[in-house]
Tab-separated table of C-alpha atoms and ligand atoms in Angstrom:
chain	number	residue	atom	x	y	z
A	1	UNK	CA	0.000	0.000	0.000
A	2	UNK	CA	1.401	3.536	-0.689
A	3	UNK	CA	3.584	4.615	2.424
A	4	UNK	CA	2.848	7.977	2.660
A	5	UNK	CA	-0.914	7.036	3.684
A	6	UNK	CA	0.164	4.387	6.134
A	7	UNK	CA	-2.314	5.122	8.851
A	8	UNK	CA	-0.505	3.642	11.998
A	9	UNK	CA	1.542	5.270	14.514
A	10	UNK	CA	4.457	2.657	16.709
A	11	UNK	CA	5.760	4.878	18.916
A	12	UNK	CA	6.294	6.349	21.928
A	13	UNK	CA	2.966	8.947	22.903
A	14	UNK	CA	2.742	9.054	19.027
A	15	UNK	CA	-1.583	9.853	18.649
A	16	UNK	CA	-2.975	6.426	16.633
A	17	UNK	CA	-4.945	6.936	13.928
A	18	UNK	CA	-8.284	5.957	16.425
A	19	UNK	CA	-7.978	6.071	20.029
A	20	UNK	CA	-10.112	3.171	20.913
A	21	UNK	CA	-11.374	1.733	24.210
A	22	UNK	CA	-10.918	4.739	26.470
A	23	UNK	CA	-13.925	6.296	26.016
A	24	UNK	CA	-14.719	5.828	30.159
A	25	UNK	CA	-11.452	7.676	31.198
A	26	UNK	CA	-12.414	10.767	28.868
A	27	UNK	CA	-16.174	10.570	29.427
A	28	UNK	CA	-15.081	10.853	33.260
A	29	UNK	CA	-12.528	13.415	32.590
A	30	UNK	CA	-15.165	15.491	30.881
A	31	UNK	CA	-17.341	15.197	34.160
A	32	UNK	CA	-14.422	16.274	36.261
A	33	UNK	CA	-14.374	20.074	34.129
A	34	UNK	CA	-17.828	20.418	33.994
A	35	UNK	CA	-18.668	19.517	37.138
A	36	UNK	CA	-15.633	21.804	38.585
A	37	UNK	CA	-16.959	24.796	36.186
A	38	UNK	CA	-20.310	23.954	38.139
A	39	UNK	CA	-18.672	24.142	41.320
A	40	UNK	CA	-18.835	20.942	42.582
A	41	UNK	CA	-16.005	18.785	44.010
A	42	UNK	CA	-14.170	16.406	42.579
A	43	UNK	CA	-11.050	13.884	42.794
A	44	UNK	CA	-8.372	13.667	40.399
A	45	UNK	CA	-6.814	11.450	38.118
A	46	UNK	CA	-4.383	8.531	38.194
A	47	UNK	CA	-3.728	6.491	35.013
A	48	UNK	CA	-1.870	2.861	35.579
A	49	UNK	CA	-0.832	0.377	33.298
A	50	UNK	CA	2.323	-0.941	31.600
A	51	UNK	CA	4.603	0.286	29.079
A	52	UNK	CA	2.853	0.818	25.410
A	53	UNK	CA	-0.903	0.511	26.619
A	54	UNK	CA	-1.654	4.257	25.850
A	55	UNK	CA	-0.845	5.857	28.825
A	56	UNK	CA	0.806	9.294	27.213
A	57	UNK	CA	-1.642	9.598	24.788
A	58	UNK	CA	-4.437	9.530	26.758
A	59	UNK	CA	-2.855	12.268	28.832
A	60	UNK	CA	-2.600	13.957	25.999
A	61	UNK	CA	-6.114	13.795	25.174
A	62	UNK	CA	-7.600	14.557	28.542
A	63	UNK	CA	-5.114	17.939	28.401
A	64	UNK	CA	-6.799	18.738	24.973
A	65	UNK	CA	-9.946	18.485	26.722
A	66	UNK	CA	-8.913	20.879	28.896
A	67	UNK	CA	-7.605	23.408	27.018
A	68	UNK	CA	-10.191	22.907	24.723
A	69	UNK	CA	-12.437	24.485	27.971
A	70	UNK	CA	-9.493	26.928	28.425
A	71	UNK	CA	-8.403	25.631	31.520
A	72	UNK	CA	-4.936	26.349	32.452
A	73	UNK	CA	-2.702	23.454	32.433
A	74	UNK	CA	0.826	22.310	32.765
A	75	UNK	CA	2.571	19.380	32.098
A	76	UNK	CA	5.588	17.612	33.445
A	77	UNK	CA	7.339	14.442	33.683
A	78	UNK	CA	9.261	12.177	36.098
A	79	UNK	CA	12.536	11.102	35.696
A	80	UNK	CA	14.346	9.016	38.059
A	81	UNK	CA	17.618	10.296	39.847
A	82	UNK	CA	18.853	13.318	41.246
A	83	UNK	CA	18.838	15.125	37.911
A	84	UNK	CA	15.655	13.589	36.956
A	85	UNK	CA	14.197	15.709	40.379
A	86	UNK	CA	15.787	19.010	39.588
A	87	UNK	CA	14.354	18.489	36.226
A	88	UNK	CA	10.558	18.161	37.089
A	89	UNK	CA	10.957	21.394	39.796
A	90	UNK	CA	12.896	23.040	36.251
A	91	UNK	CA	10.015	22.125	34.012
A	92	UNK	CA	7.518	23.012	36.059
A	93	UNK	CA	8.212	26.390	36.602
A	94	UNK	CA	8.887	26.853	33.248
A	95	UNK	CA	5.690	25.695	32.011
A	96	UNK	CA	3.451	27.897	34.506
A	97	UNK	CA	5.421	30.851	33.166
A	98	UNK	CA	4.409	29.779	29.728
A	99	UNK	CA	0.965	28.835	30.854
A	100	UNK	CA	0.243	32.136	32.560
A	101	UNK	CA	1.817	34.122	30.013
A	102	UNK	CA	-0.607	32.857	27.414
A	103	UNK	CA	-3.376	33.474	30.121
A	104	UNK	CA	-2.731	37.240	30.931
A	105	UNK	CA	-3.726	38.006	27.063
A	106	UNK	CA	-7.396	36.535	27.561
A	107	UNK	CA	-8.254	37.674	30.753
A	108	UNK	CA	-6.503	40.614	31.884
A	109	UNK	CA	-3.508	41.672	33.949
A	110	UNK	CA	-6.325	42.489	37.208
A	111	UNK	CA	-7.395	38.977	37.884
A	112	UNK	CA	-4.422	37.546	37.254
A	113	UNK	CA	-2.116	39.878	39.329
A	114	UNK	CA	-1.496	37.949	42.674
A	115	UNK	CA	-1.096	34.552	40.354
A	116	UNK	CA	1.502	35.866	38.028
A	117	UNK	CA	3.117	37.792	41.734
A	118	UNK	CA	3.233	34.284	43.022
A	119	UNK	CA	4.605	32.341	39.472
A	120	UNK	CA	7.465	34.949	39.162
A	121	UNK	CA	8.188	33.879	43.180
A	122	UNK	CA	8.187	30.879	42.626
A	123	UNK	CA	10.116	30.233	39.356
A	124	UNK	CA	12.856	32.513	40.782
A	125	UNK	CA	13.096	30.282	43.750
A	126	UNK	CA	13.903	27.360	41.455
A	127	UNK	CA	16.064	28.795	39.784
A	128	UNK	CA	14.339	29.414	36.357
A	129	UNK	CA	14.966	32.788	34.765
A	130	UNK	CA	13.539	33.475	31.511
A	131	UNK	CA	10.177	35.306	30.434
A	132	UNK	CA	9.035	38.161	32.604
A	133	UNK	CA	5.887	37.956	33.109
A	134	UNK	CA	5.144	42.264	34.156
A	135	UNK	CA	4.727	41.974	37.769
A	136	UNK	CA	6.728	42.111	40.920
A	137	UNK	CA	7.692	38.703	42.397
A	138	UNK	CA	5.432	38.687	45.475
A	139	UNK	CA	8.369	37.980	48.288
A	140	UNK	CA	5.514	36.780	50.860
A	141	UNK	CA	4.035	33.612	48.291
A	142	UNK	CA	6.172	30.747	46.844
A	143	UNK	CA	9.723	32.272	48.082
A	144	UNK	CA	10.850	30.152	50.036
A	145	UNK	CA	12.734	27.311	47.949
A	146	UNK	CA	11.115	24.668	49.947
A	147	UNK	CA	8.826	22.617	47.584
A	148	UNK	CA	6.142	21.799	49.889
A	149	UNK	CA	5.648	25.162	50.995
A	150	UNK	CA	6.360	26.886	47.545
A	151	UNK	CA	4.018	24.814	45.886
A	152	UNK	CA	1.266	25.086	48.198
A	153	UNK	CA	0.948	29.128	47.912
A	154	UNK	CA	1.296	28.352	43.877
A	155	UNK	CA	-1.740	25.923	43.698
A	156	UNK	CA	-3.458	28.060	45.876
A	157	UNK	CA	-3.214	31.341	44.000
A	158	UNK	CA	-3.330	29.803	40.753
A	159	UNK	CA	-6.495	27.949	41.289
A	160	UNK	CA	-7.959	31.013	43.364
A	161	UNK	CA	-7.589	32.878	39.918
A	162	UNK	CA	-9.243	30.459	37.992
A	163	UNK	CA	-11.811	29.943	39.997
A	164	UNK	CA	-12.533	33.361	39.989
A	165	UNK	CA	-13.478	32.979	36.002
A	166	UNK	CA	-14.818	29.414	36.767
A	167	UNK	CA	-11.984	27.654	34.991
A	168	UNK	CA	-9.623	24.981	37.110
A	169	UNK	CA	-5.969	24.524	36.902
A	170	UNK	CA	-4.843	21.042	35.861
A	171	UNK	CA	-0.979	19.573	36.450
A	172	UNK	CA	-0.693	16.590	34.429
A	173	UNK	CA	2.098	14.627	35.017
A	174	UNK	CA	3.714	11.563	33.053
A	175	UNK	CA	6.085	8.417	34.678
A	176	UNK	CA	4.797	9.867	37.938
A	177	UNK	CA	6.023	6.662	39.352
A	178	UNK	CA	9.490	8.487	38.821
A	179	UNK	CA	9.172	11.776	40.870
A	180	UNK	CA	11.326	11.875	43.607
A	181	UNK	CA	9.487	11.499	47.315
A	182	UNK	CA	9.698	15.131	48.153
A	183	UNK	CA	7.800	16.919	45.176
A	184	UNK	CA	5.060	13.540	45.023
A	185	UNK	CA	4.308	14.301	48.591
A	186	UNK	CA	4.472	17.719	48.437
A	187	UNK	CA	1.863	17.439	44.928
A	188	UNK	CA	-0.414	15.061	46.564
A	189	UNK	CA	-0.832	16.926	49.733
A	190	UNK	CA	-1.105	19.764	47.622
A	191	UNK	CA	-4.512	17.673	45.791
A	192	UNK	CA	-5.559	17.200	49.399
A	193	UNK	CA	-5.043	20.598	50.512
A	194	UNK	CA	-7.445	22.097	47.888
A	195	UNK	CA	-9.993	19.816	47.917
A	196	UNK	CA	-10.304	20.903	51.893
A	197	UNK	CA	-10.375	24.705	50.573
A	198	UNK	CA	-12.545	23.371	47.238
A	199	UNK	CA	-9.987	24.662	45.214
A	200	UNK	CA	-10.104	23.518	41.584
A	201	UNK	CA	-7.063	21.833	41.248
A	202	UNK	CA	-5.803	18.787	40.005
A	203	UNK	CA	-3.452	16.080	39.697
A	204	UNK	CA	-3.958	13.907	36.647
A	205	UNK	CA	-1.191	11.264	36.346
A	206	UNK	CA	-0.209	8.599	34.626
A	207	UNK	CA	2.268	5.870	35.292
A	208	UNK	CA	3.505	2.035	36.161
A	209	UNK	CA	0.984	-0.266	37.418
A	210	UNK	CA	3.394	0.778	40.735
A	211	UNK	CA	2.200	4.224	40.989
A	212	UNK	CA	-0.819	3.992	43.305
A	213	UNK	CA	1.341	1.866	45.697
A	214	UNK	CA	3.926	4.960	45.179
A	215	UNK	CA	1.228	7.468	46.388
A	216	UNK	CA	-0.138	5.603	48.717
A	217	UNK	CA	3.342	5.567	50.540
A	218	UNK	CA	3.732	8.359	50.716
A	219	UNK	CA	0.147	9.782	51.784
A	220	UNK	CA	-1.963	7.258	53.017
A	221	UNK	CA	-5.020	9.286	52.199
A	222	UNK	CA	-4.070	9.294	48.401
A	223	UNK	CA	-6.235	6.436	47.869
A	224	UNK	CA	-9.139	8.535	48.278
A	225	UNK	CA	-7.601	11.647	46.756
A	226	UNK	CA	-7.682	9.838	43.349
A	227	UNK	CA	-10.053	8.322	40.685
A	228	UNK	CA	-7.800	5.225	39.695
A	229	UNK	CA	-8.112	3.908	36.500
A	230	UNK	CA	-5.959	0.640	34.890
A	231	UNK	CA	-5.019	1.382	31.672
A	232	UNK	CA	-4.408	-1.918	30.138
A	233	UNK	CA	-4.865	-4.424	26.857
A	234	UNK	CA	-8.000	-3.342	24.608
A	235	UNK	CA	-11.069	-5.314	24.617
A	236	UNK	CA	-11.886	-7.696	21.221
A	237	UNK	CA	-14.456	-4.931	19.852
A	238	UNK	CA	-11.739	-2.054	20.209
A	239	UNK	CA	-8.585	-3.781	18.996
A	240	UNK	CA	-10.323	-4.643	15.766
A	241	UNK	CA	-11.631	-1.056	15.706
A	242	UNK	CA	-8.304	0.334	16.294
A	243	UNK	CA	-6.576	-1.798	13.228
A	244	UNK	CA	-9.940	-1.037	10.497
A	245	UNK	CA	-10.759	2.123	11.443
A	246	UNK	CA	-7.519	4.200	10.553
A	247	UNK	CA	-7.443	1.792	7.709
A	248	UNK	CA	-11.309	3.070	6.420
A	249	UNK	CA	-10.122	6.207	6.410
A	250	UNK	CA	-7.346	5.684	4.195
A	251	UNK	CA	-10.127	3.484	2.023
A	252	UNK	CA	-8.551	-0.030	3.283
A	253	UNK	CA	-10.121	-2.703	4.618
A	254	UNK	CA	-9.360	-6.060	6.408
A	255	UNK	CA	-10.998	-9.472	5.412
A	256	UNK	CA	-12.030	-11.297	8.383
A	257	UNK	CA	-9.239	-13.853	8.695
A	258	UNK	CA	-6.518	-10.863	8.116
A	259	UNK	CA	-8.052	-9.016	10.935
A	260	UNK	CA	-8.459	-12.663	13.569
A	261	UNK	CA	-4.790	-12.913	12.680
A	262	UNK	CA	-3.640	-9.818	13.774
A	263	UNK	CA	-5.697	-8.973	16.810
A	264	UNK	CA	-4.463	-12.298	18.249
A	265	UNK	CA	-0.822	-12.135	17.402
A	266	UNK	CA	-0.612	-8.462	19.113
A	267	UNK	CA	-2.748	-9.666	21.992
A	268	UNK	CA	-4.811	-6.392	22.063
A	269	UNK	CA	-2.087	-4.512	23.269
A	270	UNK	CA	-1.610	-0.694	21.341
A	271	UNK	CA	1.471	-0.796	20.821
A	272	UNK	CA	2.081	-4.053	19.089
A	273	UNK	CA	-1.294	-2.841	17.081
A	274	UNK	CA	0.088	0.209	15.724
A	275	UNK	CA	3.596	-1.756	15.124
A	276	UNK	CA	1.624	-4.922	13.575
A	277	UNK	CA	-0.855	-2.386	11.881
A	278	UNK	CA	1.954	-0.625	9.903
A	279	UNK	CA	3.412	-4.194	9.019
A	280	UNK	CA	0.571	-5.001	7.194
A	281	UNK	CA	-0.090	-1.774	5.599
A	282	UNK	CA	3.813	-2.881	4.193
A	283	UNK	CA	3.145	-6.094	3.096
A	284	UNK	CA	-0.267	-5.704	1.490
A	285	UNK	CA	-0.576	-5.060	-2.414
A	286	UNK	CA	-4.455	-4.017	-2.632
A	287	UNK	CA	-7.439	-4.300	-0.131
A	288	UNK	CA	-8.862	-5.915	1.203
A	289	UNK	CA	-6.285	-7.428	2.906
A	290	UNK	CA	-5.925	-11.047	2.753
A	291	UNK	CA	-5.115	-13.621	5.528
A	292	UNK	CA	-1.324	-13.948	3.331
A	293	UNK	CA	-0.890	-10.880	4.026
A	294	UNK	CA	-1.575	-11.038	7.552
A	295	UNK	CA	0.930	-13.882	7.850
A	296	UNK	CA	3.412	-11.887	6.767
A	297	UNK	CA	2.328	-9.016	8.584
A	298	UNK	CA	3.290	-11.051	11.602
A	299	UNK	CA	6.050	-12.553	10.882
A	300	UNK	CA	7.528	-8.898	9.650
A	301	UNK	CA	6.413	-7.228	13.372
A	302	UNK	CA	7.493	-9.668	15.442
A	303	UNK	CA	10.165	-9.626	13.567
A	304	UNK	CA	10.782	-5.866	14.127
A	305	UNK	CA	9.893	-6.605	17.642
A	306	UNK	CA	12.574	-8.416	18.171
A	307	UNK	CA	14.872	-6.486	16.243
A	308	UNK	CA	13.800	-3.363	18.129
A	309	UNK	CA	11.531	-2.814	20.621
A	310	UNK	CA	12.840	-5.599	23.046
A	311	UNK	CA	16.503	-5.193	22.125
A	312	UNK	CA	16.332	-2.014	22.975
A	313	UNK	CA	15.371	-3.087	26.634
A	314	UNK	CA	17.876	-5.847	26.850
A	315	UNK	CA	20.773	-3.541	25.528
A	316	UNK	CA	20.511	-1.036	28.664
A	317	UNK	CA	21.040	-4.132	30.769
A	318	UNK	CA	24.812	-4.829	31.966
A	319	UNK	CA	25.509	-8.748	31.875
A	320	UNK	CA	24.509	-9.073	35.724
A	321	UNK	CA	21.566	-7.083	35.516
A	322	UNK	CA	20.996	-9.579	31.980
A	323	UNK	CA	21.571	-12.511	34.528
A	324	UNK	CA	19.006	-11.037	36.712
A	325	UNK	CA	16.155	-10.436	33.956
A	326	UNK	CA	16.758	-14.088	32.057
A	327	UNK	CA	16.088	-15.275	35.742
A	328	UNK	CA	12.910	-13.810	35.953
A	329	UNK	CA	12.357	-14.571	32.732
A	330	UNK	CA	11.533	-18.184	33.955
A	331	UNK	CA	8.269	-16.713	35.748
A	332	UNK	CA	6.833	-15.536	32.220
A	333	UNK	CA	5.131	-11.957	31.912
A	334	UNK	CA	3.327	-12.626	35.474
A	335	UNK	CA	6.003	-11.337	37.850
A	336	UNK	CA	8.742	-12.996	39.770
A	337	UNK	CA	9.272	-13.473	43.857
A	338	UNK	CA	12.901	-11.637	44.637
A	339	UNK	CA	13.240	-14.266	47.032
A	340	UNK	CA	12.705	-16.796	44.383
A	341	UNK	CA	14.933	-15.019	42.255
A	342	UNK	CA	17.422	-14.980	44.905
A	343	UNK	CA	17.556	-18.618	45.603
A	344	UNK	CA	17.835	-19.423	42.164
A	345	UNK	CA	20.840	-17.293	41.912
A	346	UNK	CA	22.208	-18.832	44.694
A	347	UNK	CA	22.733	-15.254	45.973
A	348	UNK	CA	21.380	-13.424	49.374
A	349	UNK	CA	18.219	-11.152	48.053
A	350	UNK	CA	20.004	-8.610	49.818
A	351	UNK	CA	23.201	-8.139	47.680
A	352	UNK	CA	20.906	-8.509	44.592
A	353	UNK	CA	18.954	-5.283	45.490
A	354	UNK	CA	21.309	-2.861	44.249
A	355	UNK	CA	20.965	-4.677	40.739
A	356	UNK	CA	17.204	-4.983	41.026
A	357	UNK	CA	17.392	-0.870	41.810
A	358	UNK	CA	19.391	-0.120	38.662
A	359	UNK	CA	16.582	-2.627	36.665
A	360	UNK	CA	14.222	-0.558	38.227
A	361	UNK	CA	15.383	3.144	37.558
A	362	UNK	CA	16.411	1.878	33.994
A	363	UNK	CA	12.378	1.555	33.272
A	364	UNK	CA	13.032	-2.430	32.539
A	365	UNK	CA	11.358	-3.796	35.352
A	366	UNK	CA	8.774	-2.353	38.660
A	367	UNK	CA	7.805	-3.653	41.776
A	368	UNK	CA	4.732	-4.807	41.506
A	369	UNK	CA	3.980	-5.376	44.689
A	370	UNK	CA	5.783	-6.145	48.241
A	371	UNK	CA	8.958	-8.518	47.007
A	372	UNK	CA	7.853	-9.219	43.488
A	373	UNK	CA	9.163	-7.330	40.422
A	374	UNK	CA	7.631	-7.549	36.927
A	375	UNK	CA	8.521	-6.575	33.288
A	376	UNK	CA	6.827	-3.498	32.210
A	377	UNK	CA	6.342	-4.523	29.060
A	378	UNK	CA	4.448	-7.330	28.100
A	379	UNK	CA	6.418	-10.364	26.173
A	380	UNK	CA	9.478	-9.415	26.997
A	381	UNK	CA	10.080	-12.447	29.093
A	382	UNK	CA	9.022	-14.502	25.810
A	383	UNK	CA	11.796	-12.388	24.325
A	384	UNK	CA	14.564	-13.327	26.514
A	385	UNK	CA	13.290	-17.017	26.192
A	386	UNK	CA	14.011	-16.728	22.742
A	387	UNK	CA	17.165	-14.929	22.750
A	388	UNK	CA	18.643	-16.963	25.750
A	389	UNK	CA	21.490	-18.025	23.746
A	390	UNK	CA	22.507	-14.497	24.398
A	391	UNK	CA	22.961	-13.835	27.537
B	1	ADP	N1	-6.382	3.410	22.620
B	1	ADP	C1	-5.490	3.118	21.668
B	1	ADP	N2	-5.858	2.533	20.507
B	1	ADP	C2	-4.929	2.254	19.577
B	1	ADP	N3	-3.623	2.531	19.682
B	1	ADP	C3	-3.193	3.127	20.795
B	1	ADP	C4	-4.091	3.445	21.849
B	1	ADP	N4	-3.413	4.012	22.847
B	1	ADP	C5	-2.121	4.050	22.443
B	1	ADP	N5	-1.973	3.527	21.214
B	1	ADP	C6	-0.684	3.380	20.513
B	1	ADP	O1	0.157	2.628	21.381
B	1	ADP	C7	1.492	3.127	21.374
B	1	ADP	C8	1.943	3.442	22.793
B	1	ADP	O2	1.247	4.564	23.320
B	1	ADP	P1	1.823	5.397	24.558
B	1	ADP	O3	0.808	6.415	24.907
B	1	ADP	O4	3.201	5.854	24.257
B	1	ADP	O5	1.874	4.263	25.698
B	1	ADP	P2	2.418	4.376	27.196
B	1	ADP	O6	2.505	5.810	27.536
B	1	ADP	O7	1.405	3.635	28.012
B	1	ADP	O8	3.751	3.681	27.191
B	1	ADP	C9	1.500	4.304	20.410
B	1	ADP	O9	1.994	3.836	19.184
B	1	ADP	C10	0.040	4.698	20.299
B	1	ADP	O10	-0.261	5.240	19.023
B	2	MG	MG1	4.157	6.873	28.170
């Protein structure tokens, strides 16, 4: 088929050609503004699920939404390590300058006064110079280079100003598993804070299938803070959907078999659709599709799977972190006991956690719960059954 119309997006937060089967997240996210421009409380959001399910691009969706209602919004995302945390604080100051700065235009300098006061503050206190945004930094909000304080006087103001034109203020942040302790405390007590002081503000995240754990460590009230949704495989209706309809558009079409074929080789999972999708736009010579060319099709993205997507996993791993994954390999995509692991490594769990922490902040693997640790992507322990000749 000719490239140039090839209707499927592999990738990393790349928008698919039809955003199937999340139709409940953004129906609830649409309740969320108009209930808030209503005045009525509300929780915010936490997304969950593993690596490739959709988790970016539905973020990016629900902050269309929002804008599309002119709310003002940010976005940031976590990154593990030291740099990774002066990074977030970085970006997020940066982006409410931007995000004010667009807002002053619509609304006027008089409403907005005390929030853009307590932005400049706040952005000088982390160190961000850059755009100046016409007022005075306001020394008594956000100056005092301690997060949980800082950020507290921000949200406040910020959301006080909204609310004044019955708008909300929405941070939406991405691998929230991977914010350091002090600014995810600090943010959810922050979500707690103003919903006390019905405030609208919120915290819509998205992450590893770790992350409510995460918050719940480190508030124990986040639980009810949140409206928890698991982003995860598609059901039957929507992964068929998501492989004909970009094709329709494009005037393609699937014959039955083709399309059995390729919803069960990628397991519903988006990302293998998009990368199995494109495969088969490839391979095909005319529509409708045949079940040939869905052969191929798989052959060709597992194929590229293998050549790609889970070698470029395996390749971040150092031979005794290798050792470590091809052992949990053994427990399939479910997740593995560290003890277990342990034992079969005839090693002390112990001196193996400083290699399951560098697994860990490399994005390879997450705790899935109390002593267990999981792949975040599915089939990669297929993968390293296949390849174990490698290791
Ligand atoms: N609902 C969906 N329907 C079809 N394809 C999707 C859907 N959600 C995501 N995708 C595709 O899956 C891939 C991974 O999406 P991404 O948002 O990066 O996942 P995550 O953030 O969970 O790792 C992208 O190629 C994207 O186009
Ligand atoms: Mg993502």
């Amino acid at each position: 088929m000719e490239p140039a119309l090839n209707p499927y997006s592999p990738g990393s937060g790349l928008q698919p050609g039809f955003l199937a089967g999340r139709q409940a997240e953004i129906d609830a996210f649409d309740l969320l503004l108009v209930r808030t421009e209503r005045s009525f409380s509300n929780r915010g959001m936490v997304l969950s699920g593993l690596r490739g399910v959709g988790k970016t691009v539905l973020l990016n969706r629900l902050r269309g939404l929002a804008l599309h209602h002119d709310w003002l919004t940010i976005k940031i995302e976590g990154q593990p390590g030291e740099a990774g945390a002066a990074e977030a604080r970085k970006t997020l100051a940066r982006e409410l300058q931007v995000a004010s700065r667009r807002y002053i235009g619509r609304v006027g300098l008089e409403k907005f006064r005390q929030l853009l006061g307590t932005v400049t503050s706040f952005t000088a206190g982390f160190g961000v110079e850059g755009i100046s945004l016409g007022v005075e930094r306001d020394p008594a909000r956000a100056g005092t280079g301690l997060i949980e304080i800082d950020l507290r006087d921000l949200i406040e103001d910020v959301s006080a100003a909204m609310r004044s034109i019955r708008k909300g203020f929405i941070i939406f942040i991405d691998e929230m598993q991977d914010l350091d302790e002090d600014l995810l405390s600090a943010l959810v007590t922050c979500q707690h804070h103003a919903g006390q002081l019905e405030l609208p503000f919120y915290i819509v995240g998205a992450g590893l299938p770790n992350l409510p754990a995460r918050l719940a460590e480190v508030r124990s009230y986040a639980e009810r803070l949140f409206d928890f949704r698991l982003i995860g495989t598609l059901a039957e209706a929507d992964a068929r959907e998501s492989f004909t309809v970009p094709a329709k558009q494009v005037g393609a079409e699937y014959g039955s078999k083709a399309l059995d074929i390729l919803v069960d080789v990628t397991g519903r999972y988006p990302y293998f659709i998009q990368e199995f999708g494109s495969a088969m736009w490839e391979v095909a010579q005319a529509s409708p599709f045949t079940e040939e060319d869905a052969q191929a099709a798989a052959t060709i993205g597992l194929q590229r799977l293998d050549s790609g997507f889970f070698p470029s996993r395996w390749d971040r791993a150092t031979p005794r972190e290798r050792e470590y994954l091809a052992t949990m390999a053994l427990d399939g995509d479910q997740g593995s006991s560290t003890g277990e692991i342990a034992q079969r490594l005839s090693a002390k769990a112990t001196s193996l956690a400083p290699t399951r922490g560098q697994l860990i902040a490399k994005g390879l693997i997450y705790s899935s719960e109390y002593g267990k640790v999981a792949f975040t992507v599915p089939g990669m322990a297929d993968f390293i059954k296949r390849q174990h000749h490698e290791i």
